[in-house]
Structure formats: C-alpha cells, structure tokens
Amino acid sequence: MVSVATRAAIDAEIAKMPEKRGALLAALRLVQAEYGYLPPEVMEEVAQIFGLHPTEVFEVVSFYNHFHVQPRGRHEVNVCTSLTCSLRGGRGLLRQLQAYLGVRAGQTTEDGRISLGHEECLGACGNAPMLRIDDTYHLDLDWVRTQQLLDGLE
Amino acid sequence: MGHRVPHVTHYLTEHFADPGYTTLSGYRAQGGYETARRVLAEQSPEEVIGTLKNAGLKGRGGAGFDAGLKWSFMPRDQAGPSYLVCNADESEPGSFKDRVLMERGPHQLLEGILIPAFATGAATTFLYIRGEYAEPARILQRAIDEATAGGVLGSNVLGTGFAHQVVLVRGAGAYICGEETGLLESLEGKKGQPRRKPPYPAECGAFGRPTTVNNVETFCHVPHVFARGVDWFRSIGTEESPGTTLFGVSGHVERPGLYELPLGTRLDEIIFEHAGGVPGGRKLKAAIPGGVSMPLLPAGHLDVPMANEFLREHGSSLGTGGVIVMDETTCMVRVGCVISEFFRDESCGQCTQCREGTGWLHKLMLRIERGGGTEADLDVLEDVAGKMEGQTICAFADAAAWPVQALLRHFRSEFLEHVRAEKCPFPESFEL
C-alpha cells in the first residue's frame, strides 16, 4: 500500500488537473520515489486510485524512460550520448564508466550503488560532455572529474 | 534581400547575469509585469492578437509557425474552458535554450504566458516540462508560487480582474512529447503518441478543449513586443523573421554556448565570430543549423542568413536554432549512426514506416561504418528514408529521414569510401 503521505501528494496532484487521469504521470513518479521502482501490485493500486485497468497503467509505465519495473541502484548515472556530447567524447566517457563500474549501460552494480545508463540529449550541449546523477547535471566533464563524482556516491 | 540587422541587441537575456532576476521582486525591479498589466487593463483580446500578428513573431519551437495567427485560431464564442500550453519539453539534440530561459528568467516566461492567456481567453496554462529538467522545474514552481502569492497569477491577475493559473506538469522521458499533440496525450496521462490532425488543438486540444501550444522561447518574446512596439520588434531580424533568437552553438567550437542574435545573422558569423571557430586550427567540415532533425550543411554553404526563408533555399531549416559544428576529423557515417540511433530509440512506434524505418536506417548506418556495407546499402538508405518522409501521423519520421538524406546528398563519397575500404577511413574521428 502506498503511504498516507504519498496518497495525499497524489490527491493534491489530481486536484490540479481538469481530469483525474492528467495526474497519472505525477502519481507514478511519487510512488516510484517511495518504492524505488514500480512493483506490479503498486501499479495495480495506482490503477485503482485512477479508476483505470492495470493494463492502462502498465502501458504508460512502459512508454516513458523514467519509470522502472525492476529495482534500481541508489543512484542513477546517465551519460548523454547525443550528437554534440558524442563529438566531444561522451561515448568514450560511457565506455570508461562501463569498465570502471564493471556493468553495461542499462545495468546496476552488484552493490546496488549505481544504475548506469545513457540518455538522449539532456539540453546542456554548450557544456558537453555531460552526465546526470539523479536530478543533478554535471557539465564539462573529463574522466578524472567523472571518477571523482562516482567515488563520492554513497 | 530583406535582411536587416540594424543594431546588436539582446532583450531576452539582458538581465540573465543577475541572480535576483529570478525572483518576483528582482523581476519587478526591471519593470517586469508592467507590460502585462497595461495590456490586460487597456486592450481587448482582438487588439492583442492583431498586434502580435503585425509583429510577425514566429514560433521558436522548430516549426516557425506565426504565433499571432495560431492565437487567432482559438474560438471565442464557446462555453467552457480553453487552455494554453507552454511546451517546455525541449529535447531536440543540440538545443538547450529553453532550459536557460526557464532557469534565468522564469518570470519573463510567466509574463509572456499571461498576455496570450488573456488574448485567447484561457483560464489555465499547463506548463509541460521534460522530466529531466528537475532544476528548471524547481525554479519555475517557485516563480509560480511567488507570482500566485503576489497577485500576478490567480483570481485577479495584476488587479485587472482577469483570472489565470499556471500548472506545472513534468514529463517522464520521451522525446516525442515535444510534438504538440504527443504532449497533449502525455498531459492527459497517456502514452505520448501524436494525434491525427484534424482536429487541430485550437478545436480539440487538452482534455478535449480548445488549446494553443507555444514553445518557451516564443512566450518569452511576447512582453518585449508589447513593451517596445511592433516597429521596434520588426526592426530586428529579417522581413519575414523578425526579432532575435537564442542560437545554441555546440560541438567542435572554441566557445560553445548560447548567443542571442537577430534572426538572419549569418551561420558563419555565428560559428566563427561569436563561438570562436573550430579549435586547434582544424577546418570545419559541416554544421547542422537547428538541431539534429534539420539537414546539415557542408563547409561551403555556411554564408547563409539564419532564418527559414534563406535556409529553405539551402534545403534546410532553422529548427530550434541549435547549431552543431563538426570539424574535419569527423566521420559523417558515425554522425549518421548517432543521429539514426536517436530516432530509432525515440520513435513512439505508432506508425509502421517510422517504427520500422528508423531501425533500418540505424542498422544500415552501423553496417557501413563497420565496413560491412555495400554500394546497394546506400540506395536502400535513400529508399527507406524516402518512404518514411510524409507518410506518418507526425513529423518525427520526416525528421529522421532528412538528416540521412542530407548526409547522402553532401557526403556520399565518404559512405562509398567506407564500403570500398571495408572499414572506417577516419581513425581520428570521435568515438562511437
């Protein structure tokens, strides 16, 4: 069951929209923040809140990159691999990260510390290459700086 | 050629170095919200739309549609709510202007929203921001809260009796939600798959109601048009494309960044004078004028004024003004691999031509890059791209086809070199 606080936050999001379903993405984000991912029974609970069939919730979850149906690492590290970042070494950075962490993009380290990934343009092309750790952008990177950032993660 | 640049001016970003400008009091200290107050108190919605039509402000989200004309499509006589949507789903590779406009000038955006909200009779604006933009979302929500507490938004906007609220909605990672009807689907809590048109959003938009969707930067120009007048606005830029825009310059340049310059500024001036040219004394090979969806231009074609009426003659378009520069070491097949990978990953899967075509383009590009391609593969690339263009519900498939067609048009010889050498002949190129 989602917590009382999360349920209250979902209701507040629903109140902002002309139709209940307009708050579905916000609700999924809130629930994912509580559980770390979206377990099937939680998606079913969200479906109940919104008066939807669970399948309707699953298809929305599967459409968007930020929703996860498997447990994730404590931190999301996503390297931008769009054209500008690639021109300035973004894909080299991802290769080094994969070797350093011993996982491929799309995987989580064994200690559950980091889920590594790559993303399309994050809108920081003036500071390429760059990556995103959770909600924070890190710009104008080289390997030394990237390693420091990784080592600083709990 | 109707190309006038009377003086260097930067009105959008003028106060962006001042951190206080992001607060309500700091924005008001620069005269902020005075224009909206005056317009809402003194003008009729018809006058406002007329002024914007005369100003000729073109949308800055990629398509370049006339903003005043778009507002005029909104029905005035219908019962029930209508909506305004601010498209802050900036995701076009090479584009980063809207993020900076939101982070450094959130109240400029809100003032730019209030004027068309009044003109179109919208009671609510949904500000749909891409999920990755957590920091801009935080800054915007703070600005919305401050504006609501300060009587700028709410039941009596700036004391004029007009009621308006702005609701921030965050996306969850999908490029296609930048397409306006994909955005509307997402706003309604669905998969962001674009809608068939007609009906257009002005008739049936968000939640089935009349809706106008504009890009962040488009809104930001609006207060300046009304503050300083149509003649001033039209004195900047070109005859058909007035005003400035934020050119985002990235890739192989000395000084990557945002440059607010008049539309019609030449591409080579932007790259060499403003962004400092290519580093290390290397030569420029090609540049994309407006985000990866727009066909690239080879080095010999960079003397083009950056406005749609001129770029069209060169087979390209202004797009989002995101200029991506590639130096002489760059392998253009690798560029094709990166771009086609993006479109393969982001196709929403709704139309067969796009879902299947984007995958084929990427596979063929990779095969050629890795030395396994044949000359016939080049024809297949052209054939697939040609069958995607103009055949789908939205313009995404066109955007996936155009860069491939431009690469083959301008750099066919590099593709053939790969085929003949059975490997990539550009060992110095960026890592794929």
Coordinates of C-alpha atoms in Angstrom, one line a residue:
Chain A
M1 CA 0.0 0.0 0.0
V2 CA 1.3 3.5 -0.8
S3 CA 1.9 5.6 2.3
V4 CA -0.5 8.1 3.6
A5 CA 1.8 10.9 2.7
T6 CA 2.2 9.7 -0.9
R7 CA -1.5 9.2 -1.2
A8 CA -2.1 12.8 0.0
A9 CA 0.5 14.0 -2.5
I10 CA -1.3 12.1 -5.3
D11 CA -4.6 13.6 -4.3
A12 CA -3.0 17.1 -4.4
E13 CA -1.8 16.4 -8.0
I14 CA -5.2 15.1 -9.0
A15 CA -6.8 18.3 -7.7
K16 CA -4.7 20.4 -10.1
M17 CA -6.0 18.7 -13.2
P18 CA -9.3 19.0 -15.0
E19 CA -9.5 15.2 -15.3
K20 CA -8.2 12.8 -12.8
R21 CA -6.0 10.9 -15.3
G22 CA -4.0 14.0 -16.0
A23 CA -2.2 13.4 -12.7
L24 CA -1.2 9.8 -13.6
L25 CA 2.5 10.6 -14.5
A26 CA 2.9 12.7 -11.4
A27 CA 1.4 9.8 -9.3
L28 CA 3.7 7.3 -10.8
R29 CA 6.7 9.5 -10.1
L30 CA 5.6 9.9 -6.4
V31 CA 5.0 6.2 -6.0
Q32 CA 8.4 5.3 -7.6
A33 CA 10.1 7.8 -5.2
E34 CA 8.6 5.8 -2.3
Y35 CA 9.4 2.3 -3.6
G36 CA 12.5 3.0 -5.7
Y37 CA 10.7 1.3 -8.6
L38 CA 7.1 0.3 -9.6
P39 CA 6.3 -3.2 -8.4
P40 CA 3.2 -4.8 -10.1
E41 CA 1.0 -4.6 -7.0
V42 CA 1.7 -0.9 -6.6
M43 CA 0.8 -0.3 -10.3
E44 CA -2.4 -2.1 -9.6
E45 CA -3.1 0.2 -6.6
V46 CA -2.4 3.2 -8.8
A47 CA -4.8 1.8 -11.4
Q48 CA -7.5 1.6 -8.6
I49 CA -6.9 5.2 -7.5
F50 CA -7.4 6.4 -11.1
G51 CA -10.2 4.1 -12.0
L52 CA -8.1 2.5 -14.7
H53 CA -7.5 -1.1 -15.8
P54 CA -4.0 -2.1 -14.6
T55 CA -3.0 -2.6 -18.3
E56 CA -3.6 1.0 -19.0
V57 CA -1.2 1.9 -16.2
F58 CA 1.4 -0.7 -17.4
E59 CA 1.4 0.7 -20.9
V60 CA 2.0 4.2 -19.7
V61 CA 4.8 3.0 -17.5
S62 CA 6.4 1.1 -20.4
F63 CA 6.3 4.1 -22.7
Y64 CA 8.3 6.5 -20.5
N65 CA 12.0 6.1 -19.9
H66 CA 11.9 7.3 -16.3
F67 CA 9.6 4.6 -15.0
H68 CA 11.2 1.3 -13.8
V69 CA 9.6 -2.0 -13.1
Q70 CA 12.7 -3.6 -11.7
P71 CA 14.6 -2.4 -8.5
R72 CA 17.2 0.2 -9.2
G73 CA 20.5 1.3 -7.8
R74 CA 20.7 4.0 -5.1
H75 CA 21.9 6.4 -7.8
E76 CA 21.1 6.9 -11.5
V77 CA 24.1 7.8 -13.5
N78 CA 23.1 8.7 -17.1
V79 CA 25.6 9.8 -19.7
C80 CA 24.4 12.0 -22.6
T81 CA 25.2 10.2 -25.9
S82 CA 23.5 12.5 -28.3
L83 CA 25.5 14.1 -31.2
T84 CA 27.1 17.0 -29.5
C85 CA 28.2 15.1 -26.5
S86 CA 29.5 12.3 -28.8
L87 CA 31.5 14.8 -30.8
R88 CA 33.1 15.9 -27.5
G89 CA 33.8 12.4 -26.1
G90 CA 30.5 11.4 -24.4
R91 CA 30.6 7.8 -25.7
G92 CA 34.3 7.4 -24.7
L93 CA 33.2 8.5 -21.2
L94 CA 30.4 5.9 -21.2
R95 CA 32.9 3.2 -22.3
Q96 CA 35.3 4.2 -19.4
L97 CA 32.4 4.2 -16.9
Q98 CA 31.3 0.7 -18.0
A99 CA 34.8 -0.6 -17.5
Y100 CA 35.2 1.2 -14.2
L101 CA 31.9 0.0 -12.7
G102 CA 32.0 -3.4 -14.4
V103 CA 28.5 -3.1 -15.7
R104 CA 27.0 -2.3 -19.1
A105 CA 24.7 0.7 -19.7
G106 CA 21.2 -0.5 -18.5
Q107 CA 22.6 -2.5 -15.6
T108 CA 23.1 -1.9 -11.9
T109 CA 26.3 -2.5 -9.9
E110 CA 26.3 -5.6 -7.7
D111 CA 26.4 -3.5 -4.5
G112 CA 23.2 -1.7 -5.6
R113 CA 25.0 1.6 -5.6
I114 CA 24.7 2.8 -9.2
S115 CA 22.4 2.1 -12.2
L116 CA 24.3 3.1 -15.3
G117 CA 22.6 4.3 -18.4
H118 CA 22.9 6.6 -21.3
E119 CA 20.3 9.2 -22.4
E120 CA 19.4 11.3 -25.4
C121 CA 20.2 15.0 -25.4
L122 CA 19.8 16.4 -21.9
G123 CA 19.8 20.0 -23.1
A124 CA 23.2 21.0 -22.0
C125 CA 25.1 20.9 -25.3
G126 CA 27.1 24.1 -24.5
N127 CA 28.8 22.1 -21.7
A128 CA 29.5 18.8 -23.4
P129 CA 30.3 16.1 -22.5
M130 CA 28.0 15.9 -19.5
L131 CA 26.1 13.4 -17.4
R132 CA 23.2 13.4 -14.9
I133 CA 23.5 11.8 -11.5
D134 CA 19.9 11.5 -10.1
D135 CA 18.5 15.1 -10.6
T136 CA 21.8 16.9 -10.9
Y137 CA 23.6 17.8 -14.1
H138 CA 27.4 17.6 -14.2
L139 CA 28.9 19.6 -17.0
D140 CA 32.2 20.0 -19.0
L141 CA 33.5 16.6 -17.9
D142 CA 36.7 14.7 -18.3
W143 CA 37.5 11.2 -17.0
V144 CA 39.3 12.5 -13.8
R145 CA 36.3 14.6 -12.8
T146 CA 33.8 11.8 -13.7
Q147 CA 35.7 9.4 -11.5
Q148 CA 35.7 11.8 -8.6
L149 CA 31.9 12.2 -8.9
L150 CA 31.4 8.5 -8.9
D151 CA 33.7 7.9 -5.9
G152 CA 31.7 10.5 -4.0
L153 CA 28.4 8.5 -4.3
E154 CA 27.3 6.6 -1.2
Chain B
M1 CA 17.2 40.6 -49.7
G2 CA 15.1 42.0 -46.9
H3 CA 17.9 41.2 -44.4
R4 CA 18.2 43.9 -41.8
V5 CA 20.3 43.9 -38.7
P6 CA 20.3 47.5 -37.5
H7 CA 21.9 47.0 -34.2
V8 CA 23.2 44.3 -31.9
T9 CA 20.5 43.8 -29.3
H10 CA 19.7 41.2 -26.7
Y11 CA 16.4 41.7 -24.9
L12 CA 15.6 38.1 -23.8
T13 CA 18.9 37.6 -22.0
E14 CA 19.7 41.2 -21.0
H15 CA 19.3 40.5 -17.2
F16 CA 20.3 36.9 -17.1
A17 CA 23.6 37.6 -15.3
D18 CA 21.6 38.9 -12.3
P19 CA 20.6 36.1 -10.0
G20 CA 17.9 38.4 -8.4
Y21 CA 16.1 38.5 -11.8
T22 CA 14.7 35.0 -11.0
T23 CA 12.7 36.4 -8.0
L24 CA 9.5 38.4 -8.3
S25 CA 10.9 41.5 -6.7
G26 CA 14.1 41.3 -8.9
Y27 CA 11.9 40.9 -12.0
R28 CA 9.7 43.8 -10.9
A29 CA 12.7 46.0 -10.3
Q30 CA 13.4 45.8 -14.0
G31 CA 9.9 46.8 -14.9
G32 CA 8.6 43.3 -15.0
Y33 CA 4.9 42.6 -15.3
E34 CA 4.2 46.3 -16.1
T35 CA 3.6 45.4 -19.7
A36 CA 1.2 42.5 -19.0
R37 CA -0.7 44.7 -16.5
R38 CA -1.0 47.5 -19.1
V39 CA -2.1 45.2 -21.9
L40 CA -4.6 43.3 -19.8
A41 CA -6.1 46.6 -18.4
E42 CA -6.2 48.6 -21.6
Q43 CA -6.5 46.3 -24.6
S44 CA -9.1 43.9 -26.0
P45 CA -8.1 40.3 -26.8
E46 CA -8.7 41.2 -30.5
E47 CA -6.3 44.1 -30.3
V48 CA -3.7 41.9 -28.6
I49 CA -3.9 39.3 -31.3
G50 CA -3.8 42.0 -34.0
T51 CA -0.6 43.4 -32.5
L52 CA 1.1 40.1 -32.4
K53 CA 0.1 39.3 -36.0
N54 CA 1.5 42.6 -37.1
A55 CA 4.7 41.9 -35.2
G56 CA 5.2 38.7 -37.2
L57 CA 6.6 36.7 -34.2
K58 CA 7.4 33.2 -35.5
G59 CA 7.3 30.2 -33.1
R60 CA 10.7 29.3 -31.8
G61 CA 10.0 25.6 -31.1
G62 CA 11.0 24.3 -34.5
A63 CA 8.2 24.7 -37.0
G64 CA 8.3 28.5 -37.1
F65 CA 4.6 29.0 -37.3
D66 CA 3.2 32.5 -36.9
A67 CA 2.3 32.9 -33.2
G68 CA -0.4 35.6 -33.7
L69 CA -2.1 33.5 -36.4
K70 CA -2.0 30.5 -34.1
W71 CA -3.7 32.5 -31.3
S72 CA -6.4 33.7 -33.7
F73 CA -7.5 30.1 -34.4
M74 CA -8.9 29.9 -30.8
P75 CA -12.7 30.0 -30.8
R76 CA -14.1 33.0 -28.9
D77 CA -17.7 32.0 -28.5
Q78 CA -17.6 28.6 -26.9
A79 CA -18.9 27.8 -23.5
G80 CA -16.5 26.0 -21.1
P81 CA -12.7 26.3 -20.5
S82 CA -9.9 26.7 -23.0
Y83 CA -6.3 26.1 -22.3
L84 CA -2.9 27.4 -23.1
V85 CA 0.1 25.0 -23.1
C86 CA 3.7 26.0 -22.7
N87 CA 5.8 23.4 -24.4
A88 CA 8.9 23.1 -22.2
D89 CA 9.7 19.6 -23.4
E90 CA 13.0 20.8 -25.0
S91 CA 14.6 17.6 -26.2
E92 CA 15.9 18.3 -29.7
P93 CA 19.6 17.2 -29.7
G94 CA 21.6 20.4 -30.0
S95 CA 19.0 22.6 -28.3
F96 CA 19.4 24.0 -24.8
K97 CA 17.9 27.5 -25.0
D98 CA 14.6 26.9 -23.2
R99 CA 16.4 25.4 -20.2
V100 CA 18.4 28.6 -19.7
L101 CA 15.3 30.8 -20.4
M102 CA 13.5 29.0 -17.6
E103 CA 16.4 28.9 -15.2
R104 CA 17.4 32.6 -15.6
G105 CA 14.2 34.3 -16.4
P106 CA 11.2 32.3 -15.1
H107 CA 9.1 35.5 -14.6
Q108 CA 9.8 36.7 -18.1
L109 CA 8.2 33.4 -19.3
L110 CA 5.2 33.8 -16.9
E111 CA 4.6 37.4 -18.2
G112 CA 4.9 36.1 -21.7
I113 CA 2.2 33.5 -20.9
L114 CA -0.2 36.0 -19.3
I115 CA -0.7 38.1 -22.5
P116 CA -1.7 35.3 -24.8
A117 CA -3.7 33.7 -22.0
F118 CA -5.8 36.9 -21.9
A119 CA -6.0 37.1 -25.7
T120 CA -7.2 33.6 -26.1
G121 CA -9.4 33.6 -23.0
A122 CA -7.6 30.7 -21.4
A123 CA -8.2 30.1 -17.7
T124 CA -5.3 27.8 -17.2
T125 CA -1.8 27.3 -18.7
F126 CA -0.3 23.9 -18.5
L127 CA 3.5 24.3 -18.4
Y128 CA 4.7 20.8 -19.6
I129 CA 8.4 20.4 -18.8
R130 CA 10.5 17.4 -19.7
G131 CA 11.2 15.1 -16.8
E132 CA 15.0 15.5 -16.9
Y133 CA 14.7 19.2 -16.2
A134 CA 14.4 18.9 -12.4
E135 CA 16.2 22.1 -11.7
P136 CA 14.3 24.3 -14.1
A137 CA 11.1 22.7 -12.8
R138 CA 12.0 23.7 -9.2
I139 CA 12.8 27.3 -10.3
L140 CA 9.6 27.6 -12.2
Q141 CA 7.4 26.2 -9.4
R142 CA 9.0 28.7 -7.0
A143 CA 8.3 31.5 -9.5
I144 CA 4.7 30.3 -10.0
D145 CA 4.1 30.2 -6.2
E146 CA 5.6 33.6 -5.8
A147 CA 3.6 35.1 -8.6
T148 CA 0.4 33.5 -7.2
A149 CA 1.1 34.8 -3.7
G150 CA 1.9 38.3 -5.2
G151 CA -1.3 38.6 -7.2
V152 CA 0.4 38.2 -10.5
L153 CA -1.4 34.9 -11.1
G154 CA -4.8 33.8 -9.6
S155 CA -8.3 35.2 -9.5
N156 CA -7.4 38.8 -10.1
V157 CA -4.2 39.0 -12.3
L158 CA -2.3 42.2 -11.6
G159 CA -5.6 43.8 -10.4
T160 CA -7.2 43.6 -13.9
G161 CA -10.0 41.2 -13.0
F162 CA -8.6 38.5 -15.4
A163 CA -8.2 35.1 -13.7
H164 CA -5.4 32.7 -14.6
Q165 CA -3.5 29.9 -13.1
V166 CA -0.3 28.1 -14.3
V167 CA 0.0 24.4 -13.6
L168 CA 3.5 22.8 -13.9
V169 CA 3.4 19.3 -15.3
R170 CA 6.5 17.1 -15.5
G171 CA 7.2 14.6 -18.3
A172 CA 8.8 11.3 -17.8
G173 CA 11.4 10.8 -20.5
A174 CA 10.1 10.7 -24.1
Y175 CA 11.3 12.9 -27.0
I176 CA 8.0 12.6 -28.8
C177 CA 6.2 14.5 -26.1
G178 CA 7.7 17.7 -27.7
E179 CA 5.4 17.1 -30.6
E180 CA 2.4 19.2 -29.7
T181 CA -0.3 16.5 -29.8
G182 CA 2.1 13.9 -28.3
L183 CA 2.4 16.5 -25.5
L184 CA -1.3 16.8 -25.1
E185 CA -1.7 13.0 -24.8
S186 CA 1.0 12.9 -22.2
L187 CA -0.6 15.8 -20.3
E188 CA -3.8 13.7 -20.2
G189 CA -1.8 10.9 -18.5
K190 CA -1.4 8.7 -21.6
K191 CA 1.4 7.4 -23.8
G192 CA 2.7 10.4 -25.7
Q193 CA 1.7 9.2 -29.1
P194 CA 0.8 12.1 -31.5
R195 CA -2.8 12.5 -32.7
R196 CA -4.1 12.6 -36.2
K197 CA -5.0 16.1 -37.4
P198 CA -7.5 17.5 -37.9
P199 CA -8.9 18.2 -35.5
Y200 CA -6.2 20.7 -34.6
P201 CA -5.6 21.7 -30.9
A202 CA -7.4 25.0 -31.3
E203 CA -10.6 23.0 -31.9
C204 CA -9.9 19.9 -29.7
G205 CA -6.7 20.1 -27.6
A206 CA -6.0 19.3 -24.0
F207 CA -8.9 17.3 -22.3
G208 CA -11.0 17.9 -25.4
R209 CA -10.9 21.6 -25.1
P210 CA -9.7 24.4 -27.4
T211 CA -5.9 24.7 -26.8
T212 CA -3.0 26.7 -28.0
V213 CA 0.5 25.3 -27.7
N214 CA 3.6 27.5 -27.9
N215 CA 7.3 27.0 -27.1
V216 CA 9.0 28.5 -24.1
E217 CA 11.1 31.0 -26.1
T218 CA 8.1 32.1 -28.2
F219 CA 6.3 33.2 -25.0
C220 CA 9.4 35.0 -23.7
H221 CA 9.5 37.3 -26.7
V222 CA 5.9 38.5 -26.2
P223 CA 6.3 41.0 -23.3
H224 CA 9.1 42.7 -25.3
V225 CA 6.9 43.0 -28.4
F226 CA 4.2 44.8 -26.3
A227 CA 6.6 46.8 -24.3
R228 CA 8.5 48.4 -27.2
G229 CA 6.1 48.0 -30.0
V230 CA 5.7 46.3 -33.4
D231 CA 8.0 48.8 -35.3
W232 CA 10.9 48.2 -32.8
F233 CA 10.4 44.4 -33.0
R234 CA 10.3 44.4 -36.8
S235 CA 13.5 46.5 -36.9
I236 CA 15.4 43.5 -35.6
G237 CA 16.0 40.4 -37.7
T238 CA 14.6 39.9 -41.2
E239 CA 11.5 41.0 -43.0
E240 CA 9.9 37.5 -42.7
S241 CA 11.5 36.5 -39.4
P242 CA 11.7 39.4 -37.0
G243 CA 13.3 39.5 -33.6
T244 CA 16.3 37.8 -32.0
T245 CA 16.6 34.2 -31.1
L246 CA 18.9 32.2 -28.9
F247 CA 21.4 30.3 -31.0
G248 CA 22.9 27.4 -29.1
V249 CA 26.3 26.6 -30.6
S250 CA 27.9 23.3 -29.7
G251 CA 30.2 20.6 -31.0
H252 CA 33.7 21.5 -32.3
V253 CA 33.8 25.2 -31.5
E254 CA 36.1 27.2 -29.3
R255 CA 33.3 28.8 -27.2
P256 CA 30.2 26.6 -27.1
G257 CA 27.2 28.4 -25.6
L258 CA 24.1 30.5 -26.2
Y259 CA 24.2 33.6 -28.3
E260 CA 21.2 35.9 -28.5
L261 CA 21.4 37.4 -32.0
P262 CA 19.0 38.7 -34.6
L263 CA 17.4 36.2 -36.9
G264 CA 19.1 36.4 -40.2
T265 CA 22.6 36.5 -38.6
R266 CA 24.9 34.5 -40.9
L267 CA 25.7 31.0 -39.9
D268 CA 29.5 31.5 -40.5
E269 CA 29.4 34.7 -38.4
I270 CA 27.7 32.8 -35.5
I271 CA 30.3 29.9 -35.7
F272 CA 33.5 31.9 -36.3
E273 CA 32.9 35.3 -34.7
H274 CA 30.7 34.5 -31.8
A275 CA 31.6 30.9 -31.0
G276 CA 35.3 31.4 -31.8
G277 CA 35.5 28.9 -34.7
V278 CA 37.0 25.4 -34.7
P279 CA 39.6 24.7 -32.1
G280 CA 43.2 23.5 -32.8
G281 CA 43.4 25.2 -36.2
R282 CA 41.3 22.4 -37.7
K283 CA 39.0 23.0 -40.6
L284 CA 35.2 22.9 -40.4
K285 CA 33.6 20.0 -42.3
A286 CA 29.9 20.6 -41.7
A287 CA 27.3 22.2 -39.5
I288 CA 23.7 21.4 -38.5
P289 CA 21.8 24.7 -38.4
G290 CA 18.9 23.8 -36.0
G291 CA 19.1 20.6 -34.1
V292 CA 19.7 17.1 -35.4
S293 CA 16.3 16.9 -37.2
M294 CA 17.5 19.6 -39.7
P295 CA 19.6 18.7 -42.7
L296 CA 23.2 19.6 -42.3
L297 CA 25.2 22.0 -44.5
P298 CA 28.7 21.3 -45.7
A299 CA 31.5 23.9 -45.2
G300 CA 30.9 25.7 -48.5
H301 CA 27.3 26.6 -47.6
L302 CA 27.7 28.5 -44.3
D303 CA 27.3 32.0 -45.6
V304 CA 23.5 31.6 -45.2
P305 CA 21.5 34.0 -43.1
M306 CA 19.9 32.0 -40.2
A307 CA 16.2 32.5 -41.0
N308 CA 13.8 30.0 -42.6
E309 CA 13.3 31.9 -45.8
F310 CA 17.1 31.6 -46.5
L311 CA 17.8 28.2 -45.0
R312 CA 15.0 26.7 -47.1
E313 CA 16.9 27.6 -50.3
H314 CA 19.8 25.5 -48.9
G315 CA 17.5 22.6 -48.3
S316 CA 17.5 23.1 -44.5
S317 CA 15.6 24.9 -41.8
L318 CA 16.2 26.9 -38.6
G319 CA 14.6 24.3 -36.4
T320 CA 15.4 25.2 -32.8
G321 CA 18.5 27.2 -33.6
G322 CA 20.8 24.6 -32.2
V323 CA 23.9 24.8 -34.3
I324 CA 26.1 21.7 -34.1
V325 CA 29.6 22.1 -35.6
M326 CA 31.8 19.2 -36.9
D327 CA 35.4 19.6 -37.7
E328 CA 37.5 17.9 -40.5
T329 CA 38.3 14.8 -38.4
T330 CA 34.6 13.9 -38.1
C331 CA 33.4 10.7 -39.8
M332 CA 30.0 11.6 -41.3
V333 CA 28.9 7.9 -41.2
R334 CA 29.4 8.0 -37.5
V335 CA 27.3 11.1 -37.4
G336 CA 24.7 9.2 -39.3
C337 CA 24.9 6.3 -36.7
V338 CA 24.4 8.7 -33.7
I339 CA 21.5 10.5 -35.3
S340 CA 19.7 7.4 -36.5
E341 CA 20.2 5.7 -33.2
F342 CA 18.4 8.6 -31.5
F343 CA 15.4 8.4 -33.9
R344 CA 15.3 4.6 -33.5
D345 CA 15.2 4.9 -29.7
E346 CA 12.6 7.7 -29.7
S347 CA 10.1 6.6 -32.3
C348 CA 6.8 6.2 -30.5
G349 CA 6.1 3.1 -32.5
Q350 CA 2.7 4.2 -33.7
C351 CA 3.3 4.3 -37.5
T352 CA 4.9 1.4 -39.3
Q353 CA 7.0 3.5 -41.6
C354 CA 8.7 5.2 -38.7
R355 CA 8.9 2.3 -36.2
E356 CA 10.5 0.0 -38.8
G357 CA 12.2 2.7 -40.9
T358 CA 14.2 4.2 -38.1
G359 CA 15.5 0.8 -37.1
W360 CA 16.6 0.1 -40.7
L361 CA 18.3 3.4 -41.1
H362 CA 20.3 2.8 -37.9
K363 CA 21.3 -0.8 -38.9
L364 CA 22.4 0.2 -42.3
M365 CA 24.5 3.1 -41.0
L366 CA 26.2 0.8 -38.5
R367 CA 26.9 -1.8 -41.1
I368 CA 28.5 0.7 -43.4
E369 CA 30.5 2.3 -40.5
R370 CA 31.8 -1.2 -39.5
G371 CA 33.0 -2.0 -43.0
G372 CA 30.3 -4.5 -43.9
G373 CA 28.2 -2.2 -46.2
T374 CA 27.7 -2.5 -49.9
E375 CA 27.0 0.2 -52.5
A376 CA 23.5 -1.1 -52.7
D377 CA 23.1 -0.2 -49.0
L378 CA 23.3 3.5 -50.0
D379 CA 20.3 3.0 -52.3
V380 CA 18.4 1.2 -49.6
L381 CA 19.1 4.1 -47.1
E382 CA 17.7 6.5 -49.7
D383 CA 14.7 4.3 -50.4
V384 CA 13.8 3.8 -46.7
A385 CA 14.2 7.5 -46.0
G386 CA 12.1 8.4 -49.0
K387 CA 9.3 6.0 -47.9
M388 CA 9.2 7.5 -44.3
E389 CA 9.0 11.1 -45.4
G390 CA 5.5 12.5 -45.4
Q391 CA 3.9 9.1 -44.7
T392 CA 3.2 9.3 -41.0
I393 CA 0.9 10.9 -38.4
C394 CA 3.5 13.4 -37.2
A395 CA 6.7 15.0 -38.5
F396 CA 9.0 12.7 -36.5
A397 CA 9.6 10.3 -39.4
D398 CA 10.5 13.3 -41.6
A399 CA 12.9 14.5 -39.0
A400 CA 14.5 11.0 -39.0
A401 CA 14.7 10.9 -42.8
W402 CA 16.0 14.4 -43.6
P403 CA 19.4 14.1 -41.9
V404 CA 20.1 10.8 -43.6
Q405 CA 19.1 12.3 -47.0
A406 CA 21.4 15.3 -46.4
L407 CA 24.3 13.1 -45.4
L408 CA 24.0 11.2 -48.6
R409 CA 23.5 14.3 -50.7
H410 CA 26.6 16.1 -49.4
F411 CA 28.9 13.2 -48.2
R412 CA 28.0 10.3 -50.5
S413 CA 31.8 9.9 -51.2
E414 CA 32.5 9.2 -47.6
F415 CA 29.9 6.5 -47.5
L416 CA 31.5 4.9 -50.6
E417 CA 35.0 5.2 -49.1
H418 CA 33.7 3.1 -46.1
V419 CA 32.2 0.5 -48.5
R420 CA 35.4 0.2 -50.6
A421 CA 37.9 0.2 -47.7
E422 CA 35.6 -2.2 -45.8
K423 CA 36.4 -0.1 -42.7
C424 CA 36.1 3.5 -41.4
P425 CA 38.7 5.7 -43.1
F426 CA 38.5 8.3 -40.3
P427 CA 40.5 6.9 -37.4
E428 CA 40.8 10.4 -35.8
S429 CA 37.0 10.8 -35.6
F430 CA 35.1 10.9 -32.4
E431 CA 34.5 7.6 -30.6
L432 CA 31.3 5.9 -31.5

